[in-house]
mmCIF file of C-alpha atoms in Angstrom:
data_model
loop_
_atom_site.group_PDB
_atom_site.id
_atom_site.type_symbol
_atom_site.label_atom_id
_atom_site.label_comp_id
_atom_site.label_asym_id
_atom_site.label_seq_id
_atom_site.Cartn_x
_atom_site.Cartn_y
_atom_site.Cartn_z
ATOM 1 C CA ARG A 8 8.100 -2.412 73.996
ATOM 2 C CA TYR A 9 6.175 -2.212 77.797
ATOM 3 C CA GLU A 10 8.925 -2.029 79.377
ATOM 4 C CA PRO A 11 9.282 1.610 80.717
ATOM 5 C CA SER A 12 12.425 3.275 82.302
ATOM 6 C CA CYS A 13 10.911 6.114 84.218
ATOM 7 C CA LEU A 14 7.868 6.703 85.977
ATOM 8 C CA GLY A 15 4.815 7.467 83.653
ATOM 9 C CA THR A 16 1.463 8.099 83.476
ATOM 10 C CA ASN A 17 -1.250 7.360 81.253
ATOM 11 C CA TYR A 18 -3.884 10.120 80.666
ATOM 12 C CA ARG A 19 -6.061 8.235 78.043
ATOM 13 C CA LEU A 20 -9.540 9.250 78.709
ATOM 14 C CA SER A 21 -12.497 6.926 78.535
ATOM 15 C CA GLU A 22 -15.006 7.145 76.064
ATOM 16 C CA ILE A 23 -17.832 8.251 78.817
ATOM 17 C CA GLN A 24 -15.170 10.651 80.195
ATOM 18 C CA ALA A 25 -14.548 12.234 76.929
ATOM 19 C CA ALA A 26 -18.441 12.394 76.230
ATOM 20 C CA LEU A 27 -18.649 14.395 79.259
ATOM 21 C CA GLY A 28 -15.775 16.746 78.592
ATOM 22 C CA VAL A 29 -17.402 17.619 75.116
ATOM 23 C CA ALA A 30 -20.678 18.551 76.644
ATOM 24 C CA GLN A 31 -18.755 20.639 79.447
ATOM 25 C CA LEU A 32 -17.074 22.426 76.392
ATOM 26 C CA ALA A 33 -20.715 23.932 75.683
ATOM 27 C CA LYS A 34 -20.550 25.257 79.154
ATOM 28 C CA LEU A 35 -16.956 26.314 79.473
ATOM 29 C CA SER A 36 -17.324 30.118 78.581
ATOM 30 C CA LYS A 37 -19.886 30.227 81.246
ATOM 31 C CA LEU A 38 -18.255 28.554 84.360
ATOM 32 C CA LEU A 39 -15.284 30.324 83.812
ATOM 33 C CA ALA A 40 -16.897 33.783 83.912
ATOM 34 C CA ARG A 41 -18.487 32.738 86.791
ATOM 35 C CA ARG A 42 -15.385 31.404 88.383
ATOM 36 C CA ARG A 43 -13.700 34.698 87.507
ATOM 37 C CA ARG A 44 -16.547 36.525 89.276
ATOM 38 C CA ASN A 45 -16.138 34.798 92.034
ATOM 39 C CA ALA A 46 -12.239 35.521 92.142
ATOM 40 C CA SER A 47 -12.841 39.151 92.047
ATOM 41 C CA ILE A 48 -15.433 39.148 94.922
ATOM 42 C CA LEU A 49 -12.928 37.316 97.041
ATOM 43 C CA THR A 50 -10.113 39.780 96.136
ATOM 44 C CA SER A 51 -11.816 42.684 96.459
ATOM 45 C CA GLU A 52 -12.933 41.634 99.885
ATOM 46 C CA LEU A 53 -10.023 40.541 101.156
ATOM 47 C CA ALA A 54 -7.834 42.963 99.753
ATOM 48 C CA GLY A 55 -7.386 44.580 103.355
ATOM 49 C CA ALA A 56 -6.091 41.542 105.125
ATOM 50 C CA SER A 57 -2.455 42.773 105.225
ATOM 51 C CA GLU A 58 -1.885 38.894 107.097
ATOM 52 C CA ILE A 59 -2.589 37.022 103.793
ATOM 53 C CA GLN A 60 -1.215 37.168 100.164
ATOM 54 C CA LEU A 61 -3.904 36.893 97.676
ATOM 55 C CA PRO A 62 -3.250 35.386 93.941
ATOM 56 C CA THR A 63 -2.865 37.896 91.469
ATOM 57 C CA GLU A 64 -3.795 37.697 87.306
ATOM 58 C CA PRO A 65 -0.945 38.813 85.013
ATOM 59 C CA GLU A 66 -1.387 41.466 82.871
ATOM 60 C CA GLY A 67 -2.622 39.674 79.562
ATOM 61 C CA SER A 68 -3.505 36.540 81.390
ATOM 62 C CA LEU A 69 -6.716 34.589 81.694
ATOM 63 C CA HIS A 70 -6.773 32.689 85.016
ATOM 64 C CA SER A 71 -9.612 29.905 84.758
ATOM 65 C CA TRP A 72 -9.801 29.942 89.033
ATOM 66 C CA ASN A 73 -10.537 27.026 89.540
ATOM 67 C CA LEU A 74 -8.006 27.603 93.033
ATOM 68 C CA TYR A 75 -8.428 30.469 94.415
ATOM 69 C CA THR A 76 -5.374 29.913 96.588
ATOM 70 C CA ILE A 77 -4.010 32.610 99.635
ATOM 71 C CA ARG A 78 -0.582 32.344 101.372
ATOM 72 C CA ILE A 79 -0.834 33.480 104.993
ATOM 73 C CA LYS A 80 2.211 35.741 105.636
ATOM 74 C CA ALA A 81 2.691 35.636 109.171
ATOM 75 C CA GLY A 82 5.463 34.184 111.153
ATOM 76 C CA GLY A 83 5.983 31.192 113.382
ATOM 77 C CA ARG A 84 4.510 27.762 112.563
ATOM 78 C CA HIS A 85 2.704 28.351 109.313
ATOM 79 C CA SER A 86 0.920 25.675 108.641
ATOM 80 C CA THR A 87 -0.481 25.556 112.151
ATOM 81 C CA ARG A 88 -1.937 28.792 111.666
ATOM 82 C CA ARG A 89 -2.976 27.573 108.341
ATOM 83 C CA ASP A 90 -4.672 24.801 109.651
ATOM 84 C CA MET A 91 -6.576 26.420 112.137
ATOM 85 C CA ILE A 92 -8.136 28.998 109.602
ATOM 86 C CA VAL A 93 -9.230 25.872 107.328
ATOM 87 C CA LYS A 94 -10.539 24.045 110.260
ATOM 88 C CA TYR A 95 -12.734 27.161 110.910
ATOM 89 C CA LEU A 96 -13.597 27.371 107.263
ATOM 90 C CA ARG A 97 -14.887 23.810 107.347
ATOM 91 C CA SER A 98 -16.524 24.721 110.483
ATOM 92 C CA LYS A 99 -18.744 27.292 108.973
ATOM 93 C CA GLY A 100 -19.694 24.659 105.892
ATOM 94 C CA ILE A 101 -16.764 26.296 103.794
ATOM 95 C CA GLN A 102 -14.756 24.167 101.524
ATOM 96 C CA ALA A 103 -11.421 25.631 102.028
ATOM 97 C CA GLY A 104 -8.515 23.040 101.122
ATOM 98 C CA VAL A 105 -4.539 22.393 101.253
ATOM 99 C CA TYR A 106 -4.428 20.842 98.040
ATOM 100 C CA TYR A 107 -0.534 20.219 98.007
ATOM 101 C CA PRO A 108 0.885 19.407 101.671
ATOM 102 C CA LEU A 109 3.677 18.248 100.971
ATOM 103 C CA PRO A 110 6.259 19.291 97.912
ATOM 104 C CA ILE A 111 7.114 16.182 95.742
ATOM 105 C CA ASN A 112 10.388 16.223 96.975
ATOM 106 C CA LEU A 113 9.141 15.005 100.154
ATOM 107 C CA MET A 114 6.744 12.612 99.357
ATOM 108 C CA PRO A 115 7.476 9.261 100.563
ATOM 109 C CA TYR A 116 8.167 7.658 96.801
ATOM 110 C CA TYR A 117 10.036 10.856 95.784
ATOM 111 C CA ARG A 118 12.046 10.820 98.804
ATOM 112 C CA GLU A 119 13.519 7.306 98.295
ATOM 113 C CA MET A 120 13.809 7.462 94.638
ATOM 114 C CA LEU A 121 15.480 10.738 94.472
ATOM 115 C CA ARG A 122 16.972 11.091 97.637
ATOM 116 C CA ILE A 123 16.937 15.102 98.040
ATOM 117 C CA PRO A 124 17.325 16.314 101.210
ATOM 118 C CA SER A 125 14.696 18.540 102.586
ATOM 119 C CA GLY A 126 15.287 22.267 102.477
ATOM 120 C CA SER A 127 16.471 21.650 98.691
ATOM 121 C CA PHE A 128 13.368 23.511 97.575
ATOM 122 C CA PRO A 129 12.957 26.035 100.420
ATOM 123 C CA ASN A 130 10.002 27.771 97.798
ATOM 124 C CA SER A 131 8.004 24.917 97.700
ATOM 125 C CA GLU A 132 8.732 24.329 101.094
ATOM 126 C CA LEU A 133 7.062 27.125 102.498
ATOM 127 C CA SER A 134 4.186 26.902 100.179
ATOM 128 C CA ALA A 135 3.445 23.768 101.288
ATOM 129 C CA ARG A 136 3.249 25.364 105.109
ATOM 130 C CA THR A 137 1.339 28.650 104.011
ATOM 131 C CA VAL A 138 -1.638 28.044 101.627
ATOM 132 C CA LEU A 139 -4.893 27.085 101.524
ATOM 133 C CA SER A 140 -7.540 27.332 98.589
ATOM 134 C CA LEU A 141 -11.431 28.696 98.954
ATOM 135 C CA PRO A 142 -13.774 27.893 96.557
ATOM 136 C CA THR A 143 -14.885 29.287 93.728
ATOM 137 C CA HIS A 144 -17.353 26.984 92.375
ATOM 138 C CA PRO A 145 -19.306 28.672 89.635
ATOM 139 C CA ARG A 146 -22.719 27.582 91.510
ATOM 140 C CA LEU A 147 -21.566 30.063 94.629
ATOM 141 C CA ASP A 148 -23.171 33.190 94.105
ATOM 142 C CA GLU A 149 -22.337 36.481 95.310
ATOM 143 C CA LYS A 150 -23.988 36.430 98.542
ATOM 144 C CA ASN A 151 -22.100 32.765 98.817
ATOM 145 C CA MET A 152 -18.526 34.373 97.831
ATOM 146 C CA ALA A 153 -19.118 37.410 100.393
ATOM 147 C CA PHE A 154 -20.134 34.831 103.692
ATOM 148 C CA VAL A 155 -16.533 33.067 102.378
ATOM 149 C CA ALA A 156 -14.908 36.066 102.320
ATOM 150 C CA GLU A 157 -16.372 37.510 105.503
ATOM 151 C CA MET A 158 -15.722 34.267 107.632
ATOM 152 C CA THR A 159 -11.874 34.078 105.927
ATOM 153 C CA THR A 160 -11.644 37.240 107.412
ATOM 154 C CA LYS A 161 -12.934 36.346 110.878
ATOM 155 C CA ALA A 162 -10.520 33.540 110.626
ATOM 156 C CA ILE A 163 -7.610 35.020 110.162
ATOM 157 C CA GLU A 164 -8.813 37.953 113.074
ATOM 158 C CA ARG A 165 -9.086 35.480 115.159
ATOM 159 C CA LEU A 166 -5.403 33.966 114.951
ATOM 160 C CA SER A 167 -4.035 37.475 114.560
ATOM 161 C CA ARG A 168 -5.058 38.175 118.438
#
C-alpha cells in the first residue's frame, strides 16, 4: 500500500494553501489580464531585436504569461551570453531568470537513474543554454514594462558589439 515502485510526488494542498487558492481565484481574471498586457508590451517593444526569439501565443489559445521566455539566437557560447544578459538585467533591478538551467536528463539524480547520455535531447539541452525569462508580474505597470524592454534591448546590444 505505501511501497511506491517509482519516483512520484504528492500534490495535495494543505487547508491553508487551499484557502489562499480560493481567495486568489476571485482575482484571477484581473491578474491574467495584467500579465497579458505586460507580455504584449514586451512583444511590441522587443519585436525589432533580431538576436532573440520571442514567445508566441498560438491562435485560439490564451497564455497565462506566468513566464515570458525569450531565446538568444546568436551562435557561440549561448549560456555565457544569456547569463551576461541576466546579470545585466538584475544589476538594473529587473528580476530576469533562468528557470531551467539543466534539462532533466542531465540532473544528477536522473542522470544516474536513467543513464541517458548528454546529447540525447538536443532541443532540451539547447533551450537550457539559450532561454531566459523576463518579468510579467501583474503589479508591474506600463512604465515598468517599458523599462524592462529598454534594458533588455540595451543588454542585447552590449553583447552584440
